[in-house]
PDB file of C-alpha atoms in Angstrom:
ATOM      1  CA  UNK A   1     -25.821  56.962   5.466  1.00 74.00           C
ATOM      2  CA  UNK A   2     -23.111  54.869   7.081  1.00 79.00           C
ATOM      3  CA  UNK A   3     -20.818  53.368   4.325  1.00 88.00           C
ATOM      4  CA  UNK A   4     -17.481  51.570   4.761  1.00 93.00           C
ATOM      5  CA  UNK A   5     -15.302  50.196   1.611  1.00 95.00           C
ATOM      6  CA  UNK A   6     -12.799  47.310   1.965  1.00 96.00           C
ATOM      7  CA  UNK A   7      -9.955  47.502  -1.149  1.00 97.00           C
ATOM      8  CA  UNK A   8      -8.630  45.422  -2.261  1.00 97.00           C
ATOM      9  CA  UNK A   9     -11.450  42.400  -2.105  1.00 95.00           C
ATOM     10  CA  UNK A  10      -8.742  39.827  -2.200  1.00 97.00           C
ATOM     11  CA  UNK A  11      -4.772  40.086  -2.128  1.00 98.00           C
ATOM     12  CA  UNK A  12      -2.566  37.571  -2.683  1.00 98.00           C
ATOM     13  CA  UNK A  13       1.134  37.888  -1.599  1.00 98.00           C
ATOM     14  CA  UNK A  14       4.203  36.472  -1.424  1.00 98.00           C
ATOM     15  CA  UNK A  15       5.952  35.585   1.905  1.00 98.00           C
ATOM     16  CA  UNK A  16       8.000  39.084   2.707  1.00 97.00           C
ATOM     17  CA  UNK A  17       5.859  40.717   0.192  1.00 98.00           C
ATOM     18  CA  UNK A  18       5.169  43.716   2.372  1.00 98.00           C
ATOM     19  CA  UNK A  19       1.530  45.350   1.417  1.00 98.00           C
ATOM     20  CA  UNK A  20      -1.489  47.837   2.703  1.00 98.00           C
ATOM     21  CA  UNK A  21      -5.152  47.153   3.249  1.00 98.00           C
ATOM     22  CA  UNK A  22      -7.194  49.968   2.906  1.00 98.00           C
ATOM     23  CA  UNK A  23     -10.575  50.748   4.890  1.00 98.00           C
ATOM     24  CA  UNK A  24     -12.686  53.995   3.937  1.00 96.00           C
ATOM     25  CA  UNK A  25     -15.825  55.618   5.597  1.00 93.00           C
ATOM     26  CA  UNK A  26     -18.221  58.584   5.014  1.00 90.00           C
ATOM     27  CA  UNK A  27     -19.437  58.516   8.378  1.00 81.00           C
ATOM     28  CA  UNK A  28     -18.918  62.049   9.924  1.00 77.00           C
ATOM     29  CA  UNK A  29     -17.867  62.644  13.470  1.00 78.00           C
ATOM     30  CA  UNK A  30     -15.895  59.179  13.840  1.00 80.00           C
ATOM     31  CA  UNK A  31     -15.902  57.808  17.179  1.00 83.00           C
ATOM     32  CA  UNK A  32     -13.219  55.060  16.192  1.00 88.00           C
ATOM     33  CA  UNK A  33     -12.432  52.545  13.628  1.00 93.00           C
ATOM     34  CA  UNK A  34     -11.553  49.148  14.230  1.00 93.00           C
ATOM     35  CA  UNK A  35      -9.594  46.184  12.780  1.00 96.00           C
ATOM     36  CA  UNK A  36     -10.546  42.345  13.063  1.00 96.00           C
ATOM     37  CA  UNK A  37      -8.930  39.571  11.697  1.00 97.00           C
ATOM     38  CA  UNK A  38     -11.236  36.260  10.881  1.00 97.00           C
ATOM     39  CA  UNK A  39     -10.039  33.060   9.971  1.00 96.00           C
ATOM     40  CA  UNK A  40     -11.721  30.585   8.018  1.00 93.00           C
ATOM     41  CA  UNK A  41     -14.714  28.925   9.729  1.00 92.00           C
ATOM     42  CA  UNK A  42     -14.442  31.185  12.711  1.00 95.00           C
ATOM     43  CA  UNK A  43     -15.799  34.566  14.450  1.00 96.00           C
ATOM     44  CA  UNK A  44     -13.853  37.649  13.754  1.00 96.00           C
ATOM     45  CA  UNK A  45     -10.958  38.820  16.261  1.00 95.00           C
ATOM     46  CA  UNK A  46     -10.696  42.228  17.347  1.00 93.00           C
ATOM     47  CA  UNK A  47      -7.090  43.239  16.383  1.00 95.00           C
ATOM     48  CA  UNK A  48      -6.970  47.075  16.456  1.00 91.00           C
ATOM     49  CA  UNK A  49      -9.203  50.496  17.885  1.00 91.00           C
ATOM     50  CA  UNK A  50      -7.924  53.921  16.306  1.00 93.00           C
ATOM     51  CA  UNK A  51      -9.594  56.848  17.514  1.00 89.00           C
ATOM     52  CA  UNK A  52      -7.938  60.321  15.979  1.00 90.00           C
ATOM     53  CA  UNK A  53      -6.328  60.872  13.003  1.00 91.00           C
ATOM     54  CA  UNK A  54      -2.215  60.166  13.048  1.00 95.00           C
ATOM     55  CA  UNK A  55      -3.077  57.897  15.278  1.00 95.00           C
ATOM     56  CA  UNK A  56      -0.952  54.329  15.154  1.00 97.00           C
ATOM     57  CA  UNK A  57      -0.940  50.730  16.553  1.00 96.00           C
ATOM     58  CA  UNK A  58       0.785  47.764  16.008  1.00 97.00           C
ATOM     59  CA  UNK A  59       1.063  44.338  16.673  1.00 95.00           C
ATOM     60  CA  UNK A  60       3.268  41.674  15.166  1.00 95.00           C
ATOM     61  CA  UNK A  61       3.922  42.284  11.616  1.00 97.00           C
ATOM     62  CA  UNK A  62       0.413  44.332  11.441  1.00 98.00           C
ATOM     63  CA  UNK A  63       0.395  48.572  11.743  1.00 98.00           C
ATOM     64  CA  UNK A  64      -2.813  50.358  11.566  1.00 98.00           C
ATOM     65  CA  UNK A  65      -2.557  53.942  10.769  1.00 97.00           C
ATOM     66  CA  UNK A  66      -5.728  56.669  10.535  1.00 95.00           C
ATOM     67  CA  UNK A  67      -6.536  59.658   8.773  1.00 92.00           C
ATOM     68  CA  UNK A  68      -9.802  61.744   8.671  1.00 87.00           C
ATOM     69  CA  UNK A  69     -10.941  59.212   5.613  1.00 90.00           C
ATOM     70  CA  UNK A  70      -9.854  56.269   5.904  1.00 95.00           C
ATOM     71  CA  UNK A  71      -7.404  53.794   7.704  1.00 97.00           C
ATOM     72  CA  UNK A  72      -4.917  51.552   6.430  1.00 98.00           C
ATOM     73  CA  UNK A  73      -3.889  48.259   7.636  1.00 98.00           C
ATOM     74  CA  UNK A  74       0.120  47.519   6.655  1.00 98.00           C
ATOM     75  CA  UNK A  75       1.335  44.208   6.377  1.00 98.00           C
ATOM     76  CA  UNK A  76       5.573  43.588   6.977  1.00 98.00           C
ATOM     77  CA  UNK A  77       6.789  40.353   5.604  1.00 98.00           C
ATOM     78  CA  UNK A  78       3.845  38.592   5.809  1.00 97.00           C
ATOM     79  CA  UNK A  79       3.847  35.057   6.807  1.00 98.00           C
ATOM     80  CA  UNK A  80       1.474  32.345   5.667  1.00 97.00           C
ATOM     81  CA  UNK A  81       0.013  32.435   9.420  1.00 97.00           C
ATOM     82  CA  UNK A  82      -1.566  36.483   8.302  1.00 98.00           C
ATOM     83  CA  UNK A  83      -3.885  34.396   5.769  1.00 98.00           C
ATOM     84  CA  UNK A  84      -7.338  35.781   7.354  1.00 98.00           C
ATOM     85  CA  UNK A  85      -9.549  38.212   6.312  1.00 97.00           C
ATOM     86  CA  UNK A  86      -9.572  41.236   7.929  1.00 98.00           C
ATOM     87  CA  UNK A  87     -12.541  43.170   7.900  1.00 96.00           C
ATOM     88  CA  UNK A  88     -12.953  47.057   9.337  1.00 96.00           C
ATOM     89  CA  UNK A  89     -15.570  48.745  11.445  1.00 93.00           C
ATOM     90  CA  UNK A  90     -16.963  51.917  12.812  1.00 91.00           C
ATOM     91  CA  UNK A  91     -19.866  52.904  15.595  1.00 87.00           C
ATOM     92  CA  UNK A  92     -22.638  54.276  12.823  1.00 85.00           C
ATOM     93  CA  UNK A  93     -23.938  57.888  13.374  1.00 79.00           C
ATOM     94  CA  UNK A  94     -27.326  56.609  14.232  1.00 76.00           C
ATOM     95  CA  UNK A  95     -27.497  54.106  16.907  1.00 71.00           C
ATOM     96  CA  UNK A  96     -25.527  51.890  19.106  1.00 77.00           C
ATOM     97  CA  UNK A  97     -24.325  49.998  16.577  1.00 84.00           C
ATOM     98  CA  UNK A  98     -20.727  48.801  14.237  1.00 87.00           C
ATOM     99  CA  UNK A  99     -20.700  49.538  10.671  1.00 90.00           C
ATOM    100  CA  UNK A 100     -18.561  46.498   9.038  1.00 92.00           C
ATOM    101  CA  UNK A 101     -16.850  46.820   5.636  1.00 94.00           C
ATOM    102  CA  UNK A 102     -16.888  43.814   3.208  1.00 94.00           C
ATOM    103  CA  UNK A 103     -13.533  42.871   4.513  1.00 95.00           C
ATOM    104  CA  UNK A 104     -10.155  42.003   2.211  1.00 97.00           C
ATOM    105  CA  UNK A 105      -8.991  38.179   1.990  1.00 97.00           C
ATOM    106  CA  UNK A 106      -5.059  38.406   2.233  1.00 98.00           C
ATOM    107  CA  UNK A 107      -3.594  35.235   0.875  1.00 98.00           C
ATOM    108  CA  UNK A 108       0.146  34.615   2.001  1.00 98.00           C
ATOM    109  CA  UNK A 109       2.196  32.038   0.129  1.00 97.00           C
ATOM    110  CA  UNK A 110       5.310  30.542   1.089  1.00 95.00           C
TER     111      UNK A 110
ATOM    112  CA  UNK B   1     -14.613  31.888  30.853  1.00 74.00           C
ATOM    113  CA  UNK B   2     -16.057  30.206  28.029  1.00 82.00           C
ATOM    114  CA  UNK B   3     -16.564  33.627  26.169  1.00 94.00           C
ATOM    115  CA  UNK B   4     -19.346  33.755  23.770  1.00 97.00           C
ATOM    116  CA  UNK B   5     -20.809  30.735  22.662  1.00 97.00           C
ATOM    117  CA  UNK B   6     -23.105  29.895  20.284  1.00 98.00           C
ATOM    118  CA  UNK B   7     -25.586  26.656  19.639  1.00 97.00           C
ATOM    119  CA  UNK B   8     -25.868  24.842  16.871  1.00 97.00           C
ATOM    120  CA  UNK B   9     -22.738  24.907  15.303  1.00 97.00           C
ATOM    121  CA  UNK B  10     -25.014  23.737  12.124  1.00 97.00           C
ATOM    122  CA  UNK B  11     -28.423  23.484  11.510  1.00 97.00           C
ATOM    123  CA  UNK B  12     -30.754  22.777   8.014  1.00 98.00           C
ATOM    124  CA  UNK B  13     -34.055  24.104   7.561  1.00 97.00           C
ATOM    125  CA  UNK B  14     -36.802  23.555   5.004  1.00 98.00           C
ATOM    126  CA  UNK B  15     -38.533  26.353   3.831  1.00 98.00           C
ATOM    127  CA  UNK B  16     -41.453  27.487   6.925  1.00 97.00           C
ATOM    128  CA  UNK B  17     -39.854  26.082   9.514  1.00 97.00           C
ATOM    129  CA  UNK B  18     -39.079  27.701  12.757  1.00 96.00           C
ATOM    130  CA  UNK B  19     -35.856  28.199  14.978  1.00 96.00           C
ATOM    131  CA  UNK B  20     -33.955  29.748  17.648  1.00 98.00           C
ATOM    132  CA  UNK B  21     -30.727  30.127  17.661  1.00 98.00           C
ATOM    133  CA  UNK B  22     -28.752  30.172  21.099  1.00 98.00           C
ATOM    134  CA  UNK B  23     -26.097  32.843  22.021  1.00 98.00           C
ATOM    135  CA  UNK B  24     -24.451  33.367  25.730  1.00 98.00           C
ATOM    136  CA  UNK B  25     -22.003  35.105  27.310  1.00 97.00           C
ATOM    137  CA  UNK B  26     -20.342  34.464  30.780  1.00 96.00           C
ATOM    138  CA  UNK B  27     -18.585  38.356  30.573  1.00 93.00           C
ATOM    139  CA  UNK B  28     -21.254  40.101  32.218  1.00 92.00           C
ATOM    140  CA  UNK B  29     -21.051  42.111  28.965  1.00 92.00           C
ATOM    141  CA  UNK B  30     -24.473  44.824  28.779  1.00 91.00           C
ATOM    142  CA  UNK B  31     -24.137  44.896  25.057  1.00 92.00           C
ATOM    143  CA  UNK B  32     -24.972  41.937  22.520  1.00 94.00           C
ATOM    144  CA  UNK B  33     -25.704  41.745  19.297  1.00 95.00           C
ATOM    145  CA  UNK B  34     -26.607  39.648  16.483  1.00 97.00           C
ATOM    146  CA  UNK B  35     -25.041  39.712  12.499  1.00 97.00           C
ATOM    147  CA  UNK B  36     -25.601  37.556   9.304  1.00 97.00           C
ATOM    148  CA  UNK B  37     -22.591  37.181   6.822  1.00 96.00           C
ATOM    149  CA  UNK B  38     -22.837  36.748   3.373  1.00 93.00           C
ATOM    150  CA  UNK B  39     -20.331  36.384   0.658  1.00 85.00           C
ATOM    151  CA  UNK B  40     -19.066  39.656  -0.258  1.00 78.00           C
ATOM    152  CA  UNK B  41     -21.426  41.745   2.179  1.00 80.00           C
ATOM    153  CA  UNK B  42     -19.292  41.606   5.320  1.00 85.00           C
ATOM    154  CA  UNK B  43     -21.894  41.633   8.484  1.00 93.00           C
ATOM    155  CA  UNK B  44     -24.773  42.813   8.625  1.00 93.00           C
ATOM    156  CA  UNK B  45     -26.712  43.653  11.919  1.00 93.00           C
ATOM    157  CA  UNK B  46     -30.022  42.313  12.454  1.00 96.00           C
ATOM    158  CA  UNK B  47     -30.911  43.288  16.103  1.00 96.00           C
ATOM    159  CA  UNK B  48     -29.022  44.620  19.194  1.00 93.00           C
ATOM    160  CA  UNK B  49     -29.507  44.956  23.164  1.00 93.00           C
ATOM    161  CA  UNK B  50     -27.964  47.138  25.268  1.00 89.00           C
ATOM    162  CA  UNK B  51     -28.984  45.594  28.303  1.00 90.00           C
ATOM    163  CA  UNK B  52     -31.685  42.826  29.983  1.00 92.00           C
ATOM    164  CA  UNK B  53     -35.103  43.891  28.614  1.00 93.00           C
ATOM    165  CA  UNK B  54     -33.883  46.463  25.862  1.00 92.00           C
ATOM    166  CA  UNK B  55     -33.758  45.820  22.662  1.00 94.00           C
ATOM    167  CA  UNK B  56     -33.294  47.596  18.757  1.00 92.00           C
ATOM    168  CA  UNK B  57     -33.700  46.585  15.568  1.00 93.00           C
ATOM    169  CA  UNK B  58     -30.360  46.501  12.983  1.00 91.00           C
ATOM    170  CA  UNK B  59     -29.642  46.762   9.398  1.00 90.00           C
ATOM    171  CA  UNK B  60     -31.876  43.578   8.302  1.00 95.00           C
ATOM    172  CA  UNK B  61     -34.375  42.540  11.359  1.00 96.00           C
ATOM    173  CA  UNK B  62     -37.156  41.454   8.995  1.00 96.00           C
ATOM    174  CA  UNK B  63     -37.630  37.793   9.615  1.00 96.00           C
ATOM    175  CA  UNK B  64     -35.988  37.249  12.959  1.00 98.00           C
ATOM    176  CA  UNK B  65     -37.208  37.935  16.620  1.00 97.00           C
ATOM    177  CA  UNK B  66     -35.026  38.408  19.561  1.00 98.00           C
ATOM    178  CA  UNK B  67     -35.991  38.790  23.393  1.00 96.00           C
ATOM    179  CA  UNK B  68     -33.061  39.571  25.938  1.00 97.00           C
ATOM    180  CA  UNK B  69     -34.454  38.415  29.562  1.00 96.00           C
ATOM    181  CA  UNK B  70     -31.030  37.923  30.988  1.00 96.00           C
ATOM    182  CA  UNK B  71     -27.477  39.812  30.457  1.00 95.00           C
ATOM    183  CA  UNK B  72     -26.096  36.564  29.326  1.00 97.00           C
ATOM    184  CA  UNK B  73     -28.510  35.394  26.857  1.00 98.00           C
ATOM    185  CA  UNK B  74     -29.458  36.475  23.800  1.00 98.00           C
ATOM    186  CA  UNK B  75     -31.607  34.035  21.470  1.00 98.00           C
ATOM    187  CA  UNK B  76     -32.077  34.796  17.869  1.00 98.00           C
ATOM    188  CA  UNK B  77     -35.751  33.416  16.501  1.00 98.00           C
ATOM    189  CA  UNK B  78     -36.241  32.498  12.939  1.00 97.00           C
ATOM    190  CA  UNK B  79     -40.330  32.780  12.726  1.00 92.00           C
ATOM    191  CA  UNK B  80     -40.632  31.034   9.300  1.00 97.00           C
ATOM    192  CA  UNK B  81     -37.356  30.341   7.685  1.00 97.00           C
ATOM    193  CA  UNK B  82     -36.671  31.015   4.093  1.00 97.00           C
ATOM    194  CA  UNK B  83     -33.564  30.474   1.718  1.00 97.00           C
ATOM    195  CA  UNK B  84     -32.694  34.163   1.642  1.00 96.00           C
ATOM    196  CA  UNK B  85     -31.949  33.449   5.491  1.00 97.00           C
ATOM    197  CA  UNK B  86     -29.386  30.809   4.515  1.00 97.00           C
ATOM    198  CA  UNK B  87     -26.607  32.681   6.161  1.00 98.00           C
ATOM    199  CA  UNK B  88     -23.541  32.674   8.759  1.00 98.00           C
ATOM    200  CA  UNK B  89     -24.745  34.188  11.986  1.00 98.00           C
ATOM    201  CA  UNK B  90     -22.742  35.451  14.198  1.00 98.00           C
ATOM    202  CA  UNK B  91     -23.545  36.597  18.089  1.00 98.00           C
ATOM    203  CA  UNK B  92     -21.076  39.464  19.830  1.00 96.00           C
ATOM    204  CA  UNK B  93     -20.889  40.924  23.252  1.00 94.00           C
ATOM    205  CA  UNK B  94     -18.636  44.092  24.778  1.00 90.00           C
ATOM    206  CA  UNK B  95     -19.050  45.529  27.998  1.00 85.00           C
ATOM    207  CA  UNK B  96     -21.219  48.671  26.865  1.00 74.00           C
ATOM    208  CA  UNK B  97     -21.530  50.789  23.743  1.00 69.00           C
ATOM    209  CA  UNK B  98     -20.947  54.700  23.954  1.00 63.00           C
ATOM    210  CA  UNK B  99     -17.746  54.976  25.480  1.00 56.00           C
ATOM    211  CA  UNK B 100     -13.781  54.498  24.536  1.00 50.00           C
ATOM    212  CA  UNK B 101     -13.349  51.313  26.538  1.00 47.00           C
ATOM    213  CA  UNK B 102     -16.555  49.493  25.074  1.00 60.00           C
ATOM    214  CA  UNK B 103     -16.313  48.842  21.745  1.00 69.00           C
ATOM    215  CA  UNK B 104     -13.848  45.662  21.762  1.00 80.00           C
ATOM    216  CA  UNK B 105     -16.581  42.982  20.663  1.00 87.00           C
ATOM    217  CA  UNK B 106     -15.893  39.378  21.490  1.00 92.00           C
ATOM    218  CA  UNK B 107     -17.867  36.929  18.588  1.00 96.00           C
ATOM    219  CA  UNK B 108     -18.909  34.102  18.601  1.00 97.00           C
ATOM    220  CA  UNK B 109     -18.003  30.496  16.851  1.00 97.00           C
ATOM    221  CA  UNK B 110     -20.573  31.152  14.176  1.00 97.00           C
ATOM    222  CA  UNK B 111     -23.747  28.899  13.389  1.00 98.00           C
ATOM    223  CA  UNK B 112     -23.915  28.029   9.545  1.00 97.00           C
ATOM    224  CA  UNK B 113     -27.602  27.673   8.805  1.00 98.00           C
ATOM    225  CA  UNK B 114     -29.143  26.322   5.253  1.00 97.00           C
ATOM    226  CA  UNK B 115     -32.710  26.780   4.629  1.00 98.00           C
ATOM    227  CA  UNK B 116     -33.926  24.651   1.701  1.00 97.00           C
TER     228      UNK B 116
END
C-alpha cells in the first residue's frame, strides 16, 4: 500500500533558525515526489518535482533534496513569510493518482 | 486565465440534504481531480478523471458522485450529506497524468462545507 509520513507535524522556528522537513514513502518504483506549500485558508502550491535520487532543487530560501526513501525539504533563515504548511506527494503504484502526506506546519517567528 | 475555480466558497448542510459542488478549469487540463482535507489526514482523493467521459474512483468515493461531460468541468455531488462529510474540498487539474511534464497540479480556492 501507498504510505507517505510528514515529520515533524508542526515546527516552530525562529527567524534564521535554519531547519529540515522530512517526507518518507514505501511506495516502490517512484515516479517523483513533490513539494507544495499551503497557506492558511487556501489551495496548496506546487513548489518542487524530484524525480531520482541525488537529485536537488531550490527556490528562495527552500532546497529539496531526494534519496531512494525519503526527501527532505531544508529551510535557510527562514522568514515569517515561509509560515505555510507544506505537505509532500507521490503518483501511487496503482492508479493515476497523488499520494499526499499529512503535511508539517512550519511556524516562523520574528 | 482564471485557473481553477471553485463554487461555493462556503456552504452548510443539515444532515440528508443534497449538493453539488462546482469545479472548472480554463487550462484545457485532461486531468482533474477531487480531495477532502481533514485535520491531521492531509488529502484524501475521492474521485478522478482523466479526460471528458472517464472517470475513477479515489481513496474515499463513498458518498459523493461525480460526472465529467466537459474538460473544464468537474462537479462533485453530495447524494445525502452527513457530518462525517464536513470537510475542506479541494478540486485540482494538470495537463495529463503518466508522464514527467504532467504532474504539476494547480488547486483550487477550497470550499469549506459543514453538515449539521
Amino acid at each position: 500500500e501507498d504510505q507517505v509520513t510528514q515529520s515533524p507535524e508542526a515546527l516552530r522556528l525562529q527567524e534564521g533558525e535554519s531547519s529540515s522537513l522530512n517526507c518518507s514513502y514505501t511506495v516502490s518504483g517512484l515516479r517523483g515526489l513533490f513539494w507544495y506549500r499551503q497557506d492558511p485558508g487556501k489551495g496548496p502550491e506546487f513548489l518542487f518535482t524530484l524525480y531520482s535520487a541525488g537529485e536537488e532543487k531550490e527556490k528562495e530560501r527552500l532546497k529539496a533534496t531526494l534519496t531512494k526513501k525519503e526527501s527532505f525539504l531544508h529551510i535557510t533563515a527562514p522568514k515569517p513569510e515561509d509560515s505555510a504548511t507544506y505537505l509532500c506527494a507521490v503518483p501511487s503504484e496503482y492508479g493515476n493518482k497523488l499520494v499526499f502526506g499529512a503535511g508539517t506546519i512550519l511556524r516562523v517567528k520574528s | 486565465n482564471a485557473g481553477v475555480t471553485q463554487t461555493p466558497k462556503f456552504q452548510v448542510l443539515k444532515t440528508g440534504q443534497s449538493m453539488t459542488l462546482q469545479c472548472a478549469q480554463d487550462m484545457n487540463h485532461e486531468y482533474m481531480s477531487w480531495y477532502r482535507q481533514d485535520p491531521g489526514m492531509g488529502l484524501r482523493l475521492i474521485h478522478y478523471s482523466v479526460g471528458a467521459g472517464i472517470t475513477d474512483q479515489g481513496e474515499v468515493p463513498n458518498g459523493y458522485n461525480v460526472s465529467r461531460s466537459t474538460t473544464e468541468d468537474f462537479p462533485l455531488r453530495l447524494l445525502s450529506a452527513a457530518p462525517s462529510q464536513t470537510s475542506v474540498y479541494f478540486c485540482a487539474s494538470s495537463y495529463s497524468f503518466g508522464d514527467r511534464a504532467s504532474y504539476e497540479q494547480y488547486f483550487g480556492p477550497g470550499t469549506r462545507l459543514t453538515v449539521t
